[in-house]
CSV table of C-alpha atoms in Angstrom, one decimal:
chain,number,residue,atom,x,y,z
A,1,MET,CA,-100.0,-101.8,79.8
A,2,ASP,CA,-101.5,-99.5,77.1
A,3,ILE,CA,-104.5,-97.7,79.1
A,4,ASN,CA,-105.7,-94.2,78.2
A,5,PRO,CA,-104.7,-92.7,81.7
A,6,ILE,CA,-108.6,-91.4,82.1
A,7,VAL,CA,-109.9,-94.8,82.0
A,8,ILE,CA,-107.9,-96.0,84.8
A,9,PHE,CA,-109.2,-92.5,86.5
A,10,PHE,CA,-112.7,-93.4,86.5
A,11,ALA,CA,-112.8,-97.0,86.6
A,12,SER,CA,-110.3,-96.8,90.3
A,13,ILE,CA,-113.3,-94.6,91.9
A,14,PHE,CA,-116.5,-97.1,90.2
A,15,THR,CA,-115.0,-100.3,88.9
A,16,SER,CA,-112.5,-101.5,90.6
A,17,ASN,CA,-112.7,-98.7,93.3
A,18,ILE,CA,-109.9,-100.5,96.3
A,19,VAL,CA,-112.3,-100.7,98.9
A,20,LEU,CA,-115.4,-102.3,97.2
A,21,THR,CA,-113.4,-104.5,94.6
A,22,ASN,CA,-109.3,-104.9,96.6
A,23,PHE,CA,-110.2,-104.6,100.6
A,24,LEU,CA,-107.7,-102.3,100.7
A,25,GLY,CA,-107.8,-100.1,104.1
A,26,MET,CA,-110.5,-101.5,105.6
A,27,CYS,CA,-109.5,-101.2,109.0
A,28,SER,CA,-110.0,-97.4,108.9
A,29,TYR,CA,-112.8,-97.9,106.6
A,30,LEU,CA,-115.0,-100.0,109.5
A,31,ALA,CA,-113.6,-97.6,112.4
A,32,ILE,CA,-114.0,-93.8,111.6
A,33,SER,CA,-117.3,-94.6,109.4
A,34,LYS,CA,-119.5,-94.0,111.9
A,35,ASP,CA,-119.8,-90.1,111.3
A,36,LEU,CA,-120.3,-88.2,108.1
A,37,LYS,CA,-117.6,-85.1,109.3
A,38,SER,CA,-114.8,-87.2,110.1
A,39,SER,CA,-115.5,-89.8,107.3
A,40,TRP,CA,-115.2,-86.7,104.9
A,41,GLY,CA,-112.0,-86.0,106.4
A,42,LEU,CA,-110.6,-88.9,106.6
A,43,GLY,CA,-111.3,-89.5,103.1
A,44,GLN,CA,-109.7,-85.5,102.6
A,45,ALA,CA,-106.7,-86.5,103.9
A,46,VAL,CA,-106.5,-89.8,101.7
A,47,ILE,CA,-107.1,-88.4,98.5
A,48,PHE,CA,-104.5,-85.7,98.9
A,49,VAL,CA,-101.4,-88.4,100.4
A,50,MET,CA,-102.8,-90.6,98.2
A,51,THR,CA,-102.1,-89.5,94.7
A,52,ILE,CA,-99.1,-87.4,96.2
A,53,THR,CA,-97.1,-90.6,97.7
A,54,THR,CA,-98.1,-92.8,94.6
A,55,ILE,CA,-96.3,-90.2,92.3
A,56,LEU,CA,-93.4,-90.1,94.8
A,57,ASN,CA,-92.9,-93.6,95.2
A,58,TYR,CA,-93.3,-94.1,91.0
A,59,LEU,CA,-90.7,-92.0,91.0
A,60,VAL,CA,-88.0,-93.5,93.1
A,61,TYR,CA,-89.2,-96.9,92.1
A,62,LYS,CA,-88.1,-96.1,88.4
A,63,TYR,CA,-85.3,-93.6,88.9
A,64,ILE,CA,-83.6,-95.3,92.3
A,65,LEU,CA,-84.7,-98.9,93.0
A,66,ILE,CA,-84.6,-99.9,89.6
A,67,PRO,CA,-81.4,-98.6,88.0
A,68,ALA,CA,-80.0,-99.8,91.5
A,69,GLY,CA,-81.2,-103.1,90.9
A,70,LEU,CA,-82.9,-103.3,94.2
A,71,GLU,CA,-86.6,-103.9,93.3
A,72,TYR,CA,-86.6,-106.3,96.1
A,73,LEU,CA,-86.4,-103.7,98.6
A,74,ARG,CA,-89.6,-101.8,97.2
A,75,TYR,CA,-91.8,-102.7,100.2
A,76,ILE,CA,-90.0,-101.4,102.7
A,77,VAL,CA,-89.1,-98.1,100.7
A,78,PHE,CA,-92.3,-97.5,99.5
A,79,ILE,CA,-93.4,-97.7,103.4
A,80,ILE,CA,-90.7,-95.2,104.2
A,81,VAL,CA,-91.9,-92.8,101.4
A,82,VAL,CA,-95.5,-93.2,102.7
A,83,ALA,CA,-94.6,-92.3,106.1
A,84,ALA,CA,-91.9,-89.3,106.0
A,85,PHE,CA,-94.5,-87.9,103.7
A,86,VAL,CA,-96.9,-87.8,106.3
A,87,GLN,CA,-94.4,-86.4,108.9
A,88,LEU,CA,-93.9,-84.0,106.5
A,89,LEU,CA,-97.3,-83.1,105.6
A,90,GLU,CA,-98.4,-82.2,109.4
A,91,MET,CA,-95.3,-79.8,110.0
A,92,ILE,CA,-95.9,-78.2,107.2
A,93,LEU,CA,-99.9,-77.8,108.0
A,94,GLU,CA,-99.0,-77.2,111.3
A,95,ARG,CA,-96.8,-74.6,111.0
A,96,PHE,CA,-98.6,-72.9,107.8
A,97,ILE,CA,-102.3,-73.6,107.9
A,98,PRO,CA,-103.2,-74.4,110.9
A,99,GLY,CA,-107.3,-74.2,110.0
A,100,LEU,CA,-106.5,-77.7,107.8
A,101,TYR,CA,-104.1,-78.9,110.5
A,102,TYR,CA,-106.9,-79.2,113.2
A,103,THR,CA,-109.2,-80.8,111.0
A,104,LEU,CA,-107.2,-83.2,109.2
A,105,GLY,CA,-104.0,-83.1,111.7
A,106,ILE,CA,-105.6,-86.4,113.7
A,107,PHE,CA,-106.4,-88.4,110.3
A,108,LEU,CA,-102.8,-87.9,109.6
A,109,PRO,CA,-100.9,-90.5,111.5
A,110,LEU,CA,-103.7,-93.4,111.0
A,111,ILE,CA,-103.0,-92.6,107.1
A,112,THR,CA,-99.4,-94.3,107.2
A,113,VAL,CA,-101.1,-97.6,108.0
A,114,ASN,CA,-103.8,-97.4,106.5
A,115,CYS,CA,-102.6,-100.5,103.3
A,116,ALA,CA,-104.6,-98.8,100.6
A,117,ILE,CA,-101.7,-96.6,100.0
A,118,LEU,CA,-99.7,-99.3,100.2
A,119,GLY,CA,-101.6,-101.2,98.1
A,120,VAL,CA,-101.9,-98.5,95.4
A,121,ALA,CA,-98.3,-98.1,94.8
A,122,LEU,CA,-98.0,-102.0,94.5
A,123,PHE,CA,-100.8,-102.3,92.0
A,124,MET,CA,-99.2,-99.9,90.2
A,125,VAL,CA,-95.9,-101.4,90.2
A,126,ILE,CA,-97.0,-105.2,89.5
A,127,ARG,CA,-99.5,-103.6,87.0
A,128,GLU,CA,-96.8,-101.2,85.2
A,129,TYR,CA,-98.1,-98.3,85.1
A,130,THR,CA,-96.4,-95.2,83.2
A,131,PHE,CA,-96.3,-91.8,84.8
A,132,LEU,CA,-99.5,-90.3,83.8
A,133,GLN,CA,-101.3,-93.7,84.9
A,134,SER,CA,-100.0,-93.9,87.9
A,135,LEU,CA,-101.2,-90.5,88.8
A,136,ALA,CA,-104.2,-90.8,87.7
A,137,TYR,CA,-104.3,-94.7,89.7
A,138,GLY,CA,-103.5,-92.6,93.0
A,139,ALA,CA,-106.0,-89.7,92.7
A,140,GLY,CA,-108.8,-92.3,91.2
A,141,GLY,CA,-108.2,-94.5,94.0
A,142,GLY,CA,-108.1,-91.7,96.7
A,143,ILE,CA,-111.4,-90.4,95.5
A,144,GLY,CA,-112.7,-94.1,94.9
A,145,TRP,CA,-112.0,-94.7,98.9
A,146,ALA,CA,-112.9,-91.5,99.8
A,147,LEU,CA,-117.0,-92.2,98.4
A,148,ALA,CA,-116.9,-95.5,99.7
A,149,ILE,CA,-116.2,-94.4,103.5
A,150,VAL,CA,-118.5,-91.5,103.2
A,151,ALA,CA,-121.4,-93.5,101.6
A,152,LEU,CA,-120.9,-96.1,104.3
A,153,ALA,CA,-120.7,-93.0,107.2
A,154,GLY,CA,-124.5,-91.6,106.1
A,155,ILE,CA,-125.9,-94.8,104.8
A,156,ARG,CA,-124.9,-96.0,109.0
A,157,GLU,CA,-125.8,-92.8,110.0
A,158,LYS,CA,-128.9,-93.0,109.3
A,159,VAL,CA,-129.7,-96.1,110.2
A,160,ASP,CA,-128.2,-95.9,113.7
A,161,GLU,CA,-132.1,-94.6,114.9
A,162,THR,CA,-133.3,-99.0,114.0
A,163,LYS,CA,-133.5,-101.5,115.1
A,164,ILE,CA,-130.6,-103.4,115.0
A,165,PRO,CA,-129.7,-107.5,116.0
A,166,LYS,CA,-127.9,-107.8,119.0
A,167,GLY,CA,-125.1,-109.5,117.4
A,168,LEU,CA,-124.9,-107.8,114.1
A,169,GLN,CA,-124.2,-104.1,115.4
A,170,GLY,CA,-121.2,-102.3,114.6
A,171,PRO,CA,-118.6,-104.3,112.2
A,172,GLY,CA,-120.8,-106.4,111.2
A,173,PHE,CA,-123.8,-104.4,109.9
A,174,ALA,CA,-120.9,-101.9,108.3
A,175,LEU,CA,-119.9,-105.3,106.6
A,176,ILE,CA,-123.1,-106.2,105.3
A,177,VAL,CA,-123.8,-102.7,103.8
A,178,THR,CA,-120.4,-102.8,102.3
A,179,GLY,CA,-120.8,-105.6,100.5
A,180,ILE,CA,-124.6,-104.4,98.9
A,181,MET,CA,-122.4,-101.6,98.0
A,182,ALA,CA,-120.0,-103.8,96.1
A,183,MET,CA,-123.0,-105.7,94.8
A,184,ALA,CA,-124.0,-102.2,94.0
A,185,PHE,CA,-121.1,-100.9,91.9
A,186,VAL,CA,-120.8,-104.3,89.7
A,187,GLY,CA,-123.2,-103.2,88.1
A,188,LEU,CA,-121.4,-100.0,86.8
A,189,SER,CA,-118.9,-102.9,85.2
A,190,GLY,CA,-119.6,-101.6,81.8
A,191,ILE,CA,-118.0,-98.3,81.8
A,192,ALA,CA,-114.2,-99.3,82.0
A,193,ASN,CA,-112.2,-102.2,83.3
A,194,ILE,CA,-108.7,-102.0,84.3
A,195,GLN,CA,-108.1,-105.2,84.9
B,1,MET,CA,-94.5,-121.0,132.1
B,2,ARG,CA,-97.0,-123.8,131.0
B,3,SER,CA,-100.3,-122.6,132.0
B,4,GLU,CA,-99.1,-118.8,130.1
B,5,ILE,CA,-98.7,-120.9,127.5
B,6,LYS,CA,-101.9,-122.3,127.7
B,7,THR,CA,-104.0,-119.2,128.1
B,8,ILE,CA,-102.2,-117.6,125.3
B,9,THR,CA,-103.3,-120.4,123.2
B,10,GLU,CA,-106.4,-120.0,124.5
B,11,LYS,CA,-106.5,-116.6,124.1
B,12,ASP,CA,-105.3,-115.9,120.4
B,13,LEU,CA,-107.2,-118.9,118.8
B,14,TRP,CA,-110.7,-117.9,120.3
B,15,THR,CA,-111.7,-115.5,123.3
B,16,GLU,CA,-109.7,-112.9,121.6
B,17,ASN,CA,-109.6,-114.2,118.0
B,18,PRO,CA,-107.5,-111.4,116.0
B,19,VAL,CA,-110.4,-111.1,112.8
B,20,ILE,CA,-113.7,-112.2,114.7
B,21,ARG,CA,-113.3,-110.6,117.8
B,22,GLN,CA,-110.8,-107.9,117.2
B,23,ILE,CA,-111.8,-106.9,113.8
B,24,LEU,CA,-108.0,-107.0,112.7
B,25,GLY,CA,-106.4,-107.4,109.6
B,26,ILE,CA,-109.9,-107.6,107.1
B,27,CYS,CA,-108.2,-106.3,104.5
B,28,SER,CA,-106.1,-109.6,103.5
B,29,ALA,CA,-109.1,-111.8,104.9
B,30,LEU,CA,-111.5,-110.9,102.6
B,31,ALA,CA,-109.5,-110.1,99.7
B,32,VAL,CA,-107.5,-114.1,99.7
B,33,THR,CA,-110.7,-115.7,100.6
B,34,ASN,CA,-111.7,-117.0,97.0
B,35,LEU,CA,-109.3,-120.0,97.0
B,36,MET,CA,-108.2,-122.2,99.4
B,37,ALA,CA,-104.9,-122.4,98.5
B,38,ASN,CA,-104.3,-119.2,98.2
B,39,THR,CA,-105.5,-118.9,101.9
B,40,PHE,CA,-103.6,-121.4,102.9
B,41,ILE,CA,-100.7,-120.2,101.8
B,42,MET,CA,-101.7,-116.1,103.0
B,43,GLY,CA,-101.8,-117.6,106.5
B,44,MET,CA,-99.3,-119.5,106.6
B,45,GLY,CA,-97.0,-116.3,105.7
B,46,VAL,CA,-98.8,-114.1,107.8
B,47,THR,CA,-98.1,-116.7,111.0
B,48,PHE,CA,-94.3,-116.6,109.6
B,49,VAL,CA,-94.1,-112.9,110.2
B,50,THR,CA,-96.3,-112.4,112.8
B,51,ALA,CA,-94.1,-114.8,115.3
B,52,PHE,CA,-90.8,-114.1,114.2
B,53,SER,CA,-91.4,-110.3,114.5
B,54,SER,CA,-93.1,-110.6,117.7
B,55,MET,CA,-89.9,-112.5,118.8
B,56,THR,CA,-87.3,-110.0,117.5
B,57,VAL,CA,-89.2,-107.1,118.7
B,58,SER,CA,-89.3,-109.2,121.9
B,59,PHE,CA,-84.7,-109.5,122.0
B,60,LEU,CA,-84.4,-105.8,121.1
B,61,ARG,CA,-87.0,-104.7,123.5
B,62,HIS,CA,-84.6,-103.3,126.1
B,63,VAL,CA,-82.5,-101.8,123.1
B,64,ILE,CA,-85.7,-100.0,121.3
B,65,PRO,CA,-86.0,-96.4,122.2
B,66,ARG,CA,-89.6,-96.0,122.9
B,67,ARG,CA,-90.2,-92.7,120.5
B,68,ILE,CA,-89.0,-94.6,117.6
B,69,ARG,CA,-90.0,-98.1,118.1
B,70,MET,CA,-93.1,-98.0,115.9
B,71,MET,CA,-90.4,-97.1,113.0
B,72,VAL,CA,-88.0,-100.4,114.3
B,73,GLN,CA,-91.2,-102.6,114.2
B,74,THR,CA,-92.2,-101.6,111.0
B,75,LEU,CA,-88.9,-102.2,109.2
B,76,ILE,CA,-88.5,-105.8,111.3
B,77,ILE,CA,-91.6,-107.0,109.7
B,78,ALA,CA,-90.8,-105.5,106.3
B,79,SER,CA,-88.0,-107.0,106.6
B,80,TYR,CA,-89.6,-110.6,107.1
B,81,VAL,CA,-92.0,-109.8,105.1
B,82,ILE,CA,-89.2,-109.6,102.0
B,83,ILE,CA,-88.2,-113.3,103.0
B,84,VAL,CA,-91.4,-114.5,102.5
B,85,ASP,CA,-91.9,-112.6,99.1
B,86,ILE,CA,-89.2,-113.7,97.9
B,87,ILE,CA,-89.7,-117.5,98.8
B,88,LEU,CA,-93.0,-117.5,97.4
B,89,LYS,CA,-91.2,-116.3,94.0
B,90,ALA,CA,-89.2,-119.1,93.9
B,91,PHE,CA,-90.8,-121.9,95.0
B,92,LEU,CA,-94.6,-121.5,94.4
B,93,PRO,CA,-94.5,-118.8,91.8
B,94,GLU,CA,-98.0,-119.0,90.9
B,95,ILE,CA,-99.4,-118.5,94.0
B,96,SER,CA,-97.4,-115.8,94.2
B,97,ALA,CA,-98.8,-114.1,90.6
B,98,ASN,CA,-102.5,-114.9,92.7
B,99,LEU,CA,-101.5,-113.1,96.2
B,100,GLY,CA,-100.3,-110.2,93.6
B,101,PRO,CA,-99.8,-107.0,95.8
B,102,TYR,CA,-101.8,-109.3,99.2
B,103,VAL,CA,-97.9,-110.8,100.2
B,104,GLY,CA,-96.3,-106.7,100.5
B,105,LEU,CA,-99.3,-106.1,102.0
B,106,ILE,CA,-98.6,-108.1,105.2
B,107,ILE,CA,-96.5,-104.9,106.5
B,108,THR,CA,-99.6,-102.8,107.1
B,109,ASN,CA,-101.9,-106.2,108.5
B,110,CYS,CA,-102.6,-104.4,111.8
B,111,ILE,CA,-102.6,-108.1,113.5
B,112,ILE,CA,-99.0,-108.0,113.4
B,113,MET,CA,-97.9,-104.6,114.4
B,114,GLY,CA,-100.9,-105.0,117.3
B,115,ARG,CA,-99.1,-108.3,118.7
B,116,CYS,CA,-95.5,-106.9,118.8
B,117,GLU,CA,-96.9,-103.7,120.5
B,118,ALA,CA,-99.1,-105.4,123.0
B,119,TYR,CA,-97.0,-108.3,123.7
B,120,GLY,CA,-93.5,-108.8,121.7
B,121,GLN,CA,-92.2,-105.8,123.6
B,122,SER,CA,-92.7,-106.6,127.4
B,123,ASN,CA,-92.4,-110.4,127.1
B,124,PRO,CA,-90.0,-113.1,127.0
B,125,PRO,CA,-88.9,-113.9,123.3
B,126,LEU,CA,-90.2,-117.5,123.4
B,127,LEU,CA,-93.5,-116.3,125.1
B,128,ALA,CA,-93.4,-113.8,122.3
B,129,PHE,CA,-93.1,-116.3,119.8
B,130,TRP,CA,-95.8,-118.8,120.8
B,131,ASP,CA,-97.9,-115.5,121.1
B,132,GLY,CA,-97.1,-114.7,117.6
B,133,MET,CA,-97.7,-117.8,116.3
B,134,MET,CA,-100.9,-118.1,117.0
B,135,SER,CA,-101.9,-115.2,116.7
B,136,GLY,CA,-101.3,-115.9,112.8
B,137,LEU,CA,-102.9,-119.5,113.7
B,138,GLY,CA,-105.7,-117.9,114.5
B,139,TYR,CA,-106.2,-115.7,111.4
B,140,THR,CA,-105.5,-118.9,109.1
B,141,MET,CA,-108.6,-120.7,110.9
B,142,VAL,CA,-110.8,-117.5,110.3
B,143,LEU,CA,-109.3,-118.0,107.0
B,144,MET,CA,-109.9,-121.0,106.0
B,145,PHE,CA,-113.5,-121.5,107.0
B,146,ILE,CA,-114.7,-118.7,105.0
B,147,SER,CA,-112.6,-119.9,102.0
B,148,PHE,CA,-114.2,-123.5,102.7
B,149,ILE,CA,-117.6,-121.7,102.4
B,150,ARG,CA,-116.5,-119.5,98.7
B,151,GLU,CA,-114.1,-122.0,97.4
B,152,LEU,CA,-117.3,-124.9,97.8
B,153,MET,CA,-119.8,-123.0,96.6
B,154,GLY,CA,-118.3,-120.6,94.1
B,155,PHE,CA,-116.5,-123.2,91.8
B,156,GLY,CA,-117.6,-126.8,93.3
B,157,THR,CA,-114.0,-127.3,94.9
B,158,LEU,CA,-112.1,-127.7,97.6
B,159,PHE,CA,-108.2,-126.9,97.0
B,160,GLY,CA,-108.9,-127.0,93.4
B,161,ILE,CA,-110.5,-131.1,93.7
B,162,PRO,CA,-113.9,-131.2,92.7
B,163,ILE,CA,-116.1,-132.3,95.3
B,164,LEU,CA,-120.0,-131.4,94.2
B,165,GLY,CA,-119.9,-132.5,90.9
B,166,ASP,CA,-122.1,-131.0,87.6
B,167,TRP,CA,-125.3,-131.0,89.4
B,168,TRP,CA,-124.0,-128.4,91.8
B,169,THR,CA,-124.7,-124.5,90.0
B,170,ARG,CA,-121.9,-122.2,90.8
B,171,TRP,CA,-122.8,-119.5,93.0
B,172,THR,CA,-121.1,-116.5,91.2
B,173,ILE,CA,-122.0,-114.5,93.8
B,174,MET,CA,-119.4,-116.3,95.9
B,175,VAL,CA,-116.6,-115.7,93.9
B,176,MET,CA,-117.6,-111.7,93.8
B,177,PRO,CA,-115.5,-109.2,96.2
B,178,ALA,CA,-119.4,-109.0,97.8
B,179,SER,CA,-119.7,-112.6,99.2
B,180,ALA,CA,-116.5,-112.0,101.3
B,181,PHE,CA,-117.8,-108.8,103.0
B,182,PHE,CA,-121.3,-110.9,103.9
B,183,VAL,CA,-119.4,-114.2,104.7
B,184,LEU,CA,-117.8,-112.8,107.6
B,185,ALA,CA,-120.5,-110.0,108.6
B,186,ILE,CA,-122.1,-113.7,109.0
B,187,ILE,CA,-119.8,-114.7,111.0
B,188,ILE,CA,-119.0,-112.4,113.1
B,189,TRP,CA,-122.9,-111.9,113.5
B,190,ILE,CA,-123.4,-115.6,114.3
B,191,VAL,CA,-120.1,-115.3,117.1
B,192,GLN,CA,-121.3,-112.1,118.5
B,193,ALA,CA,-124.8,-112.9,118.9
B,194,ARG,CA,-123.7,-116.4,121.3
B,195,GLN,CA,-121.2,-113.9,123.5
B,196,SER,CA,-123.6,-111.8,124.3
B,197,LYS,CA,-126.1,-114.5,125.0
B,198,LYS,CA,-123.3,-116.2,127.3
B,199,SER,CA,-122.7,-112.5,129.3
B,200,VAL,CA,-126.7,-112.5,130.5
């Protein structure tokens, strides 16, 4: 795989958006997208955690698992790295930056089980990215996820006032909006392609 | 015991179906439903992992300290997922490549953790096994339905076998990710609309 990291960065935000084309992180995506403020909070937390854990997982995979011949343990190892990092981050924030802790704190535990974080790490392994490519993919993936959830929350806030058929309220409506967004993003597919 | 089994079956397959009622495990529900063969294998994998991890959690329920139970459950689930991954790679390499990272993502499938938390850790092993299996089958059922629609309209085939013939114009949208959102949304809409009519 020899793709420019900058291309990967933009592609993972727009054309291969992890929510709209890979369906990752849907649970919190549907649950937290009811208002703009908390969706942006969660989005920020995901950008931050995803960028760093992708790098950590890359290093662990390349320098510990491959030399030891333990590639098949990657699922367990990746999830432990993510959980440990989130726990550590929570403690550091609480101790040193309490302001940020109060805005992001409640979202951090949710992130451990966000499948987007694990998914990005697994895609990174399957596509055999190098260090810079992984960095670009992790950061782009996080920004793409945040973009999608903020856009959905904005639309949901606006539509809240209108009348929606009863059965479609809640998740059903969010899914339809997401589907339309996915179609819109297909229009950008000429920019870059990484698959 | 027997009536318990019956209630579990009913609940997990329909009245509390994980996908359409509780909106859990949506990621993979959308991602693997473009071809029925992939969906079927994925469904079986999830059923296997849910059943056995629920049972294991239930066996260990008096031993696991409450505070670290999430971590222990995740590790149990991850071990079973590794088994599924190795089996798929050995016997069905093509489907394993198609499913890609989604096999590994079974770990973060909320259905499995949900069943361990809600049922496995407070009930005997055999019932927990049955509950996990039924939840997995409820999940598989919904996914098979979605992929039935998507493969039939997108490719004109079922399990790779041509059904509709040459006159059928393939709906490209059914192959694209967007259609997964629409099909699932419409299924949820229909089910919820019927539900609210009944309760009035």
